[in-house]
Short mmCIF file of C-alpha atoms and ligand atoms in Angstrom, two decimals:
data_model
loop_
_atom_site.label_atom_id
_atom_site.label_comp_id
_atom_site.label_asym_id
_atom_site.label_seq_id
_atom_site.Cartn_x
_atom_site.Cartn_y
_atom_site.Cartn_z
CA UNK A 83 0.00 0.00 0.00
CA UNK A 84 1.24 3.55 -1.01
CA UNK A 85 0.65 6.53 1.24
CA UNK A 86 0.04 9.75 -1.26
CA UNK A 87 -0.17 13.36 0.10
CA UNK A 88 -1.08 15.19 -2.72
CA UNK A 89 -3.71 15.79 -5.76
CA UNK A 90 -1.27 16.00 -8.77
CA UNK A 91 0.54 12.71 -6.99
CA UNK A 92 -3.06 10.69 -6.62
CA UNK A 93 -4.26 11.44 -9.97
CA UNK A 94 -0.71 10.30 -11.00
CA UNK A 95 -0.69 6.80 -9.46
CA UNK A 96 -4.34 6.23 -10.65
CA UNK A 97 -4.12 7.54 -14.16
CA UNK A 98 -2.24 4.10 -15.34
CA UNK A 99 -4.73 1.68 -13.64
CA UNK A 100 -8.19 3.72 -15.15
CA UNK A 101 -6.37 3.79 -18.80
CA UNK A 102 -5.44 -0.10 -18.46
CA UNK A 103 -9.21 -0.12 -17.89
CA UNK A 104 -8.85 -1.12 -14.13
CA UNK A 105 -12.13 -0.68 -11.70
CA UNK A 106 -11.35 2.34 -8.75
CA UNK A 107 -13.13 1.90 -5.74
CA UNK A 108 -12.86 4.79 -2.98
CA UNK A 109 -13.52 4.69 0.84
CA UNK A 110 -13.46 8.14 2.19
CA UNK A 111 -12.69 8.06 6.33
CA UNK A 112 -12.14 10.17 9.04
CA UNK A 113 -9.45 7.38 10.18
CA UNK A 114 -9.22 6.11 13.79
CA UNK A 115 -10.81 3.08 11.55
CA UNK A 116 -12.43 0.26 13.30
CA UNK A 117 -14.41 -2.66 11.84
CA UNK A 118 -16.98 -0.53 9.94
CA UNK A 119 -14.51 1.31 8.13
CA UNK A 120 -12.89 -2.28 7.21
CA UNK A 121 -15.49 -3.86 6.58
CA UNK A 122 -16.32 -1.26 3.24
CA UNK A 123 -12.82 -1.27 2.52
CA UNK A 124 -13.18 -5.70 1.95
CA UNK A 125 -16.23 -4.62 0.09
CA UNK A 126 -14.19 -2.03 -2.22
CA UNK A 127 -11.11 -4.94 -2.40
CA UNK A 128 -13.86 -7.81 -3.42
CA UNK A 129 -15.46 -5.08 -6.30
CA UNK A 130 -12.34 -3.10 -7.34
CA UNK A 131 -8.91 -3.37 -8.60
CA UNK A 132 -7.44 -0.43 -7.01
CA UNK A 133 -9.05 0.77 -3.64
CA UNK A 134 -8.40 3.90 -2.40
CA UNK A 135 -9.00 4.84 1.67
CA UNK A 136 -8.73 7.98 2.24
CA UNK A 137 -8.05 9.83 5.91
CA UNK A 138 -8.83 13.26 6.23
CA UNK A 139 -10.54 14.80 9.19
CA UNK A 140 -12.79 17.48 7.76
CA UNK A 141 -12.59 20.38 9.71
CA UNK A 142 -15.49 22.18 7.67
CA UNK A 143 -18.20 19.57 9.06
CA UNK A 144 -17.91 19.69 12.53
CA UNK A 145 -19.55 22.44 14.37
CA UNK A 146 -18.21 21.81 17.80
CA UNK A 147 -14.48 22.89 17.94
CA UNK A 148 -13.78 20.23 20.70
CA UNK A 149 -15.20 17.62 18.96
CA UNK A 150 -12.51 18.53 16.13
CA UNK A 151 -9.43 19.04 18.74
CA UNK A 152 -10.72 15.42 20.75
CA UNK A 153 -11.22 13.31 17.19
CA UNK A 154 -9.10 10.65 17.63
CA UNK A 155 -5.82 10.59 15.50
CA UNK A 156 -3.24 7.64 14.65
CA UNK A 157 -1.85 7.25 10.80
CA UNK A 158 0.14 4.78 11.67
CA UNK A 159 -2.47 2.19 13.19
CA UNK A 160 -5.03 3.31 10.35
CA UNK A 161 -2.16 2.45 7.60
CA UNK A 162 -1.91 -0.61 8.99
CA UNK A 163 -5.55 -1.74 9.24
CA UNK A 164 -6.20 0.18 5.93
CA UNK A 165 -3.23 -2.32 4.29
CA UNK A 166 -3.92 -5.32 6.02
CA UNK A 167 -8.32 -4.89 4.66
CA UNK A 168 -6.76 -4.55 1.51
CA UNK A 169 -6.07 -1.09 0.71
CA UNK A 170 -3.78 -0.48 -2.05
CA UNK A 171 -4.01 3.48 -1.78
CA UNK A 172 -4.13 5.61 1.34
CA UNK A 173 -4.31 9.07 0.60
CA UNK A 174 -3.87 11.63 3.60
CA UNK A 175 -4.12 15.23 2.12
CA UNK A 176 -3.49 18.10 4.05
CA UNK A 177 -5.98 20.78 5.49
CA UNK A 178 -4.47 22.81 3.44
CA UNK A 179 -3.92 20.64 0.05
CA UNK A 180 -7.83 20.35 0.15
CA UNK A 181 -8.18 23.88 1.09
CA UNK A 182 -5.63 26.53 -0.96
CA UNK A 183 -5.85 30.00 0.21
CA UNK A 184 -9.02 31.75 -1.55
CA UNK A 185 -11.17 28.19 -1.67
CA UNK A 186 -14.16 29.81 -1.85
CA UNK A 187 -16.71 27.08 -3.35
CA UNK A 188 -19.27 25.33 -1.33
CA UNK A 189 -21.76 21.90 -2.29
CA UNK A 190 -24.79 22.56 -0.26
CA UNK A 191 -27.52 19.80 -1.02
CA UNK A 192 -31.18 21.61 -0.09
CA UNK A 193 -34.08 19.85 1.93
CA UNK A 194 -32.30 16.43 2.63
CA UNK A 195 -29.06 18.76 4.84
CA UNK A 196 -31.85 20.35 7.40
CA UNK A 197 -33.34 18.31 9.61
CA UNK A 198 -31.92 15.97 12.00
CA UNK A 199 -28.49 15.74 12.11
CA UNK A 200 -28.53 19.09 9.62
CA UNK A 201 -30.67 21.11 12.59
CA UNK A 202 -28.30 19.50 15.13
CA UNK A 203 -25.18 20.52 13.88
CA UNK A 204 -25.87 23.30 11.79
CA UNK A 205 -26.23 24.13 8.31
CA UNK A 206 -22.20 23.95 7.54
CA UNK A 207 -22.32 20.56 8.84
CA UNK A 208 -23.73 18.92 5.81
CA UNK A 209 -22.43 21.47 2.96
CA UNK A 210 -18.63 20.49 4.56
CA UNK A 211 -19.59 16.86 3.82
CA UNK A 212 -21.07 16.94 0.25
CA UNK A 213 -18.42 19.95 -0.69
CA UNK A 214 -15.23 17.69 0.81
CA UNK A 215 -17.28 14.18 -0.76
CA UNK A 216 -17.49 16.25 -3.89
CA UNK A 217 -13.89 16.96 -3.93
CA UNK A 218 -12.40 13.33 -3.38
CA UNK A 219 -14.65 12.27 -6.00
CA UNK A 220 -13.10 14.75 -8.33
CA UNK A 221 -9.47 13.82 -6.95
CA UNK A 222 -9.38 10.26 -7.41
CA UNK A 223 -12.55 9.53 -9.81
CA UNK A 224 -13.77 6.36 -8.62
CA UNK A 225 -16.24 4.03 -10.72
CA UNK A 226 -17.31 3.26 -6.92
CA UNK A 227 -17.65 4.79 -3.86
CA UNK A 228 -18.55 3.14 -0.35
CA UNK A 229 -20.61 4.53 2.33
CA UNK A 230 -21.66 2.77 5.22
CA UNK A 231 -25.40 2.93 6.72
CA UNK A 232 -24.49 4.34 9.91
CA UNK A 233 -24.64 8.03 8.83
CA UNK A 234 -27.90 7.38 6.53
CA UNK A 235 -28.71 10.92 6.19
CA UNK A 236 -25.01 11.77 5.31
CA UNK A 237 -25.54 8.88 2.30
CA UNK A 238 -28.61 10.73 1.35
CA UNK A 239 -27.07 13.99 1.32
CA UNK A 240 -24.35 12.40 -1.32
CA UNK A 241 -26.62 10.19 -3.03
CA UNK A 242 -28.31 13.67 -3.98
CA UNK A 243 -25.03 16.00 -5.03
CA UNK A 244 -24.19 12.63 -7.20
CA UNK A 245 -27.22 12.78 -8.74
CA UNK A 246 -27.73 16.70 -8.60
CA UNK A 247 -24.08 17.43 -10.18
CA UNK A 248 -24.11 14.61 -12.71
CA UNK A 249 -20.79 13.21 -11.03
CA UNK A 250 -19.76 9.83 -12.86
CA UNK A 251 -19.39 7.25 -9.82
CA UNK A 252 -21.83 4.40 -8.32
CA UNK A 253 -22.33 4.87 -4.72
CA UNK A 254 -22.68 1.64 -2.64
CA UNK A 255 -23.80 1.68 0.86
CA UNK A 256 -22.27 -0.77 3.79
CA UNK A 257 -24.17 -2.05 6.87
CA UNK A 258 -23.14 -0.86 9.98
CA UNK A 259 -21.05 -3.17 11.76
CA UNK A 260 -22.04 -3.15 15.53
CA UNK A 261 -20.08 -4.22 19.02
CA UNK A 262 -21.59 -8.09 19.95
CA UNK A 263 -24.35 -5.76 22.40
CA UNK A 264 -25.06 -3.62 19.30
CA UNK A 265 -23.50 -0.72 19.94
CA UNK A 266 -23.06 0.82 16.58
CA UNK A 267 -19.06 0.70 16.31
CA UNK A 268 -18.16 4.70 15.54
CA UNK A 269 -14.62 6.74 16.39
CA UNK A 270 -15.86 8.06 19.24
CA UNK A 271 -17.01 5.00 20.79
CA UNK A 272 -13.35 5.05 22.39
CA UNK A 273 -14.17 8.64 24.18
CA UNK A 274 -17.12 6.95 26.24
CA UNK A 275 -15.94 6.68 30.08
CA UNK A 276 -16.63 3.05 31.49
CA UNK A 277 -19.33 4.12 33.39
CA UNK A 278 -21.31 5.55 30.27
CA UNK A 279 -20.69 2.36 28.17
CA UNK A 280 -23.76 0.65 29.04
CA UNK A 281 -25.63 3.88 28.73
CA UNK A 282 -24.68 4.02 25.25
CA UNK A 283 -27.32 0.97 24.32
CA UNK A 284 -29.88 3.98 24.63
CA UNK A 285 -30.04 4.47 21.26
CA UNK A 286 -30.11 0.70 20.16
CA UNK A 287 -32.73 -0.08 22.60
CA UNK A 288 -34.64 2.76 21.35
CA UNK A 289 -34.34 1.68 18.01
CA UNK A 290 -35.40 -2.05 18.48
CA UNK A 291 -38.52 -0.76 20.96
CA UNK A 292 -39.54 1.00 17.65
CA UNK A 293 -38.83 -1.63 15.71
CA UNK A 294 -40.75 -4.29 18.17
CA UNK A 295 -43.86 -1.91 18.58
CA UNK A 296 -43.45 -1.85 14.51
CA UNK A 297 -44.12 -5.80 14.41
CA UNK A 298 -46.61 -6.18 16.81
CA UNK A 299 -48.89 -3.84 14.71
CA UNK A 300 -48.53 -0.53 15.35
CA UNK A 301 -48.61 2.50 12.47
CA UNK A 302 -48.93 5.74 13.94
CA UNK A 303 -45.17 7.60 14.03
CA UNK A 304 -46.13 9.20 16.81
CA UNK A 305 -46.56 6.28 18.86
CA UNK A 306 -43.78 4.56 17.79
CA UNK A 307 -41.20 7.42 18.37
CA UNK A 308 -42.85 7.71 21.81
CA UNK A 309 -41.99 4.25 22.44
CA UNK A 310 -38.55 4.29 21.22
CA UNK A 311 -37.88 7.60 24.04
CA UNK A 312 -39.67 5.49 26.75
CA UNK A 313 -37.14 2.83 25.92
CA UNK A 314 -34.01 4.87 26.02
CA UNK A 315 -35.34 6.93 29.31
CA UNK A 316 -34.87 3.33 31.17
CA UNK A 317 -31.38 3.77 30.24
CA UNK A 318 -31.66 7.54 31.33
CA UNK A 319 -30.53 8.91 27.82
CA UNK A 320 -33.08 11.41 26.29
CA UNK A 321 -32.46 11.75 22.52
CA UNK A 322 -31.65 14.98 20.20
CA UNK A 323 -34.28 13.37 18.02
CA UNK A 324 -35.90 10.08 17.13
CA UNK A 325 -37.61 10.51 14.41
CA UNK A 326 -39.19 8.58 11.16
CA UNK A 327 -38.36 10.01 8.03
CA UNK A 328 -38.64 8.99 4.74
CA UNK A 329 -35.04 7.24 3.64
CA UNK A 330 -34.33 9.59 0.56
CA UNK A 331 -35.50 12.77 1.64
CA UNK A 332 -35.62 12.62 5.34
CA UNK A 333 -39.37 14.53 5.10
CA UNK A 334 -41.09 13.40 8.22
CA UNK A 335 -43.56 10.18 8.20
CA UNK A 336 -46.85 10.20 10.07
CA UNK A 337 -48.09 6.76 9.50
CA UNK A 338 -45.79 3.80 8.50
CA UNK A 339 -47.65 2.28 5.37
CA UNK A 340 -45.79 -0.21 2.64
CA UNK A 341 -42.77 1.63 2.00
CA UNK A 342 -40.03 1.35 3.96
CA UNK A 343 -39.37 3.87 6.79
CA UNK A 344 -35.65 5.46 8.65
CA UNK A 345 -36.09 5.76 12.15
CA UNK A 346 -32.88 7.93 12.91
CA UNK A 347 -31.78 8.68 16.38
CA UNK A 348 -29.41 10.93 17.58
CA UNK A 349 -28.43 11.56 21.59
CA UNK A 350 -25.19 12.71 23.76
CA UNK A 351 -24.14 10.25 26.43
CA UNK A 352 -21.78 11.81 28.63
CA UNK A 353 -19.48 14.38 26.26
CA UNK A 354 -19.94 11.76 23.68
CA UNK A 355 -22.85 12.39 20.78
CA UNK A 356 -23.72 9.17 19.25
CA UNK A 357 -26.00 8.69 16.02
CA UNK A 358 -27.58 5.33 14.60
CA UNK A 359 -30.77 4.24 12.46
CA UNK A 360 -32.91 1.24 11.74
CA UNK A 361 -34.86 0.25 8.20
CA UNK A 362 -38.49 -0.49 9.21
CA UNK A 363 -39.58 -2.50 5.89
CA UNK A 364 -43.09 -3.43 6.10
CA UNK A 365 -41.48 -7.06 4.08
CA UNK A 366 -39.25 -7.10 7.55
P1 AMP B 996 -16.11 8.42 9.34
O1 AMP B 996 -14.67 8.07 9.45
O2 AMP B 996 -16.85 8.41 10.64
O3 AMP B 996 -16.36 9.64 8.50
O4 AMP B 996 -16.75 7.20 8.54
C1 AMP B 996 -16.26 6.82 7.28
C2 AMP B 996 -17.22 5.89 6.64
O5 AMP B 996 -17.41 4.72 7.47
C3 AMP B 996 -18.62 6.52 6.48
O6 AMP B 996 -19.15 6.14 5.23
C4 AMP B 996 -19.38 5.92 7.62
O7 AMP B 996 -20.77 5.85 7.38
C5 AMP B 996 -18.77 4.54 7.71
N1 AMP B 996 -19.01 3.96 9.03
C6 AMP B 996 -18.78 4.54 10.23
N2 AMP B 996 -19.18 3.72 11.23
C7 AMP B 996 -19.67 2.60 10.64
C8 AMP B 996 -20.24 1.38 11.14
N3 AMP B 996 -20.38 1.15 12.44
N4 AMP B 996 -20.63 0.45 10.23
C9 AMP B 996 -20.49 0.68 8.90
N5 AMP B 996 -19.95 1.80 8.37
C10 AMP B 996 -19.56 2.74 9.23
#
């Protein structure tokens, strides 16, 4: 596996692969990387010929400057889990390679980027991810790119600008890969204090109470999100939101009918703010 820093020194060590006609597949991280992350990078290495990872923490998408300063950093472990899932490409850019002085152009995607996690964070939240998505789809022009489920409305928000901006690539989406209690495995899971750690099944049990409440017959989204909150106030954790929403344009659902339904929850346990989602699929 190569390291690369730069643009001209990416599109350089891909440009022979794409003109021998070889497949690029690109997994965009934040590093720290943990099972999730590998697991889309083995789905990129089972699809692709080259697979790219890259590691860049975005500083445009997080609204919380702490958050930024606390994300967990280590190139060296994520090379070597990035190599060892079968990475043949990591590129690490630079703040300020993906940023010159004077960047001045923004991706916002409309509707989709304002509620939930887009009211949460902020409007700059979203627009940071589809501007810097935008960008590493431009650098290393994939044929694929993975998401994984976890961040559902953040695969929306892309799914959109891919469509929107006519850009060339097929995006695939992972499952999210969960701790054996299913806790949804994320960077900051590492930040939760011991005594927190069990608090943290909030937003599971939340999501399965929904999910439960779902089976035994009930419709009304109302209901359902009330029973989800009941679930995770057993576990003393009241959510930022839990909410249905339709899975492309995360408008609001009032009644679950055939078609299947996000419930999204979001919810701070200690410092740490934790996000995760469940498919309610009236098949399921
Ligand atoms: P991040 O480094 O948090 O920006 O995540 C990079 C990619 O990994 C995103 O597409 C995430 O949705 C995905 N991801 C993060 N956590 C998980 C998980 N538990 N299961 C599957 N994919 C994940």
């Amino acid at each position: 596996m190569k390291t690369i820093r730069t643009v001209p020194d990416l599109r350089a060590a891909l440009n022979g692969p794409r003109r021998a006609g070889r497949s690029i597949g690109l997994v965009p991280t934040m590093g720290a990387l943990h099972e999730g992350h590998l697991s889309l990078i083995r789905r990129a290495r089972a699809q692709c010929d080259q697979v790219v990872v890259t590691l860049f923490v975005n500083p445009t998408q997080f609204n919380d400057h702490q958050d930024l300063a606390a994300y967990p950093r280590d190139e060296a472990r994520d090379a070597a889990l990035a190599a060892e899932a079968g990475a043949d490409v990591l590129f690490v850019p630079s703040p300020a390679e993906v940023y010159p002085r004077g960047f001045a152009t923004t991706v916002t995607v409309d509707e989709i980027s304002a509620p939930l996690e887009g009211a949460q964070r902020g409007p700059a939240h979203f627009a940071g991810v589809a501007t810097v998505v935008t960008k590493l789809l431009n650098m290393a022009q994939p044929d694929v790119a993975f998401f994984g489920q976890k961040d559902a409305q953040q695969v929306a928000v892309i799914r959109r600008a891919v469509r929107d901006l006519d850009i060339p690539v097929r995006i695939e989406v992972g499952e999210t890969i969960r701790e054996p209690d299913g806790l949804a495995l994320s960077s900051r899971n590492v930040r939760l204090p011991a005594a927190d750690r069990h608090r943290a099944l909030a937003l599971r049990r939340g999501l399965d109470a929904v999910r439960a409440c779902h089976a035994a017959g009930e419709r009304d989204a109302t209901i359902l999100a009330a029973i989800g909150r009941a679930a995770m106030a057993e576990l003393a954790v009241e959510p930022e939101y839990l909410e249905l929403v339709d899975p492309d344009t995360f408008t609001e659902i009032h009644s679950v009918g055939d078609e299947p339904v996000l419930v999204a929850v979001a919810a701070r346990v200690g410092d740490v703010r934790l996000i995760d989602n469940d498919i309610l699929d009236a098949g399921r």
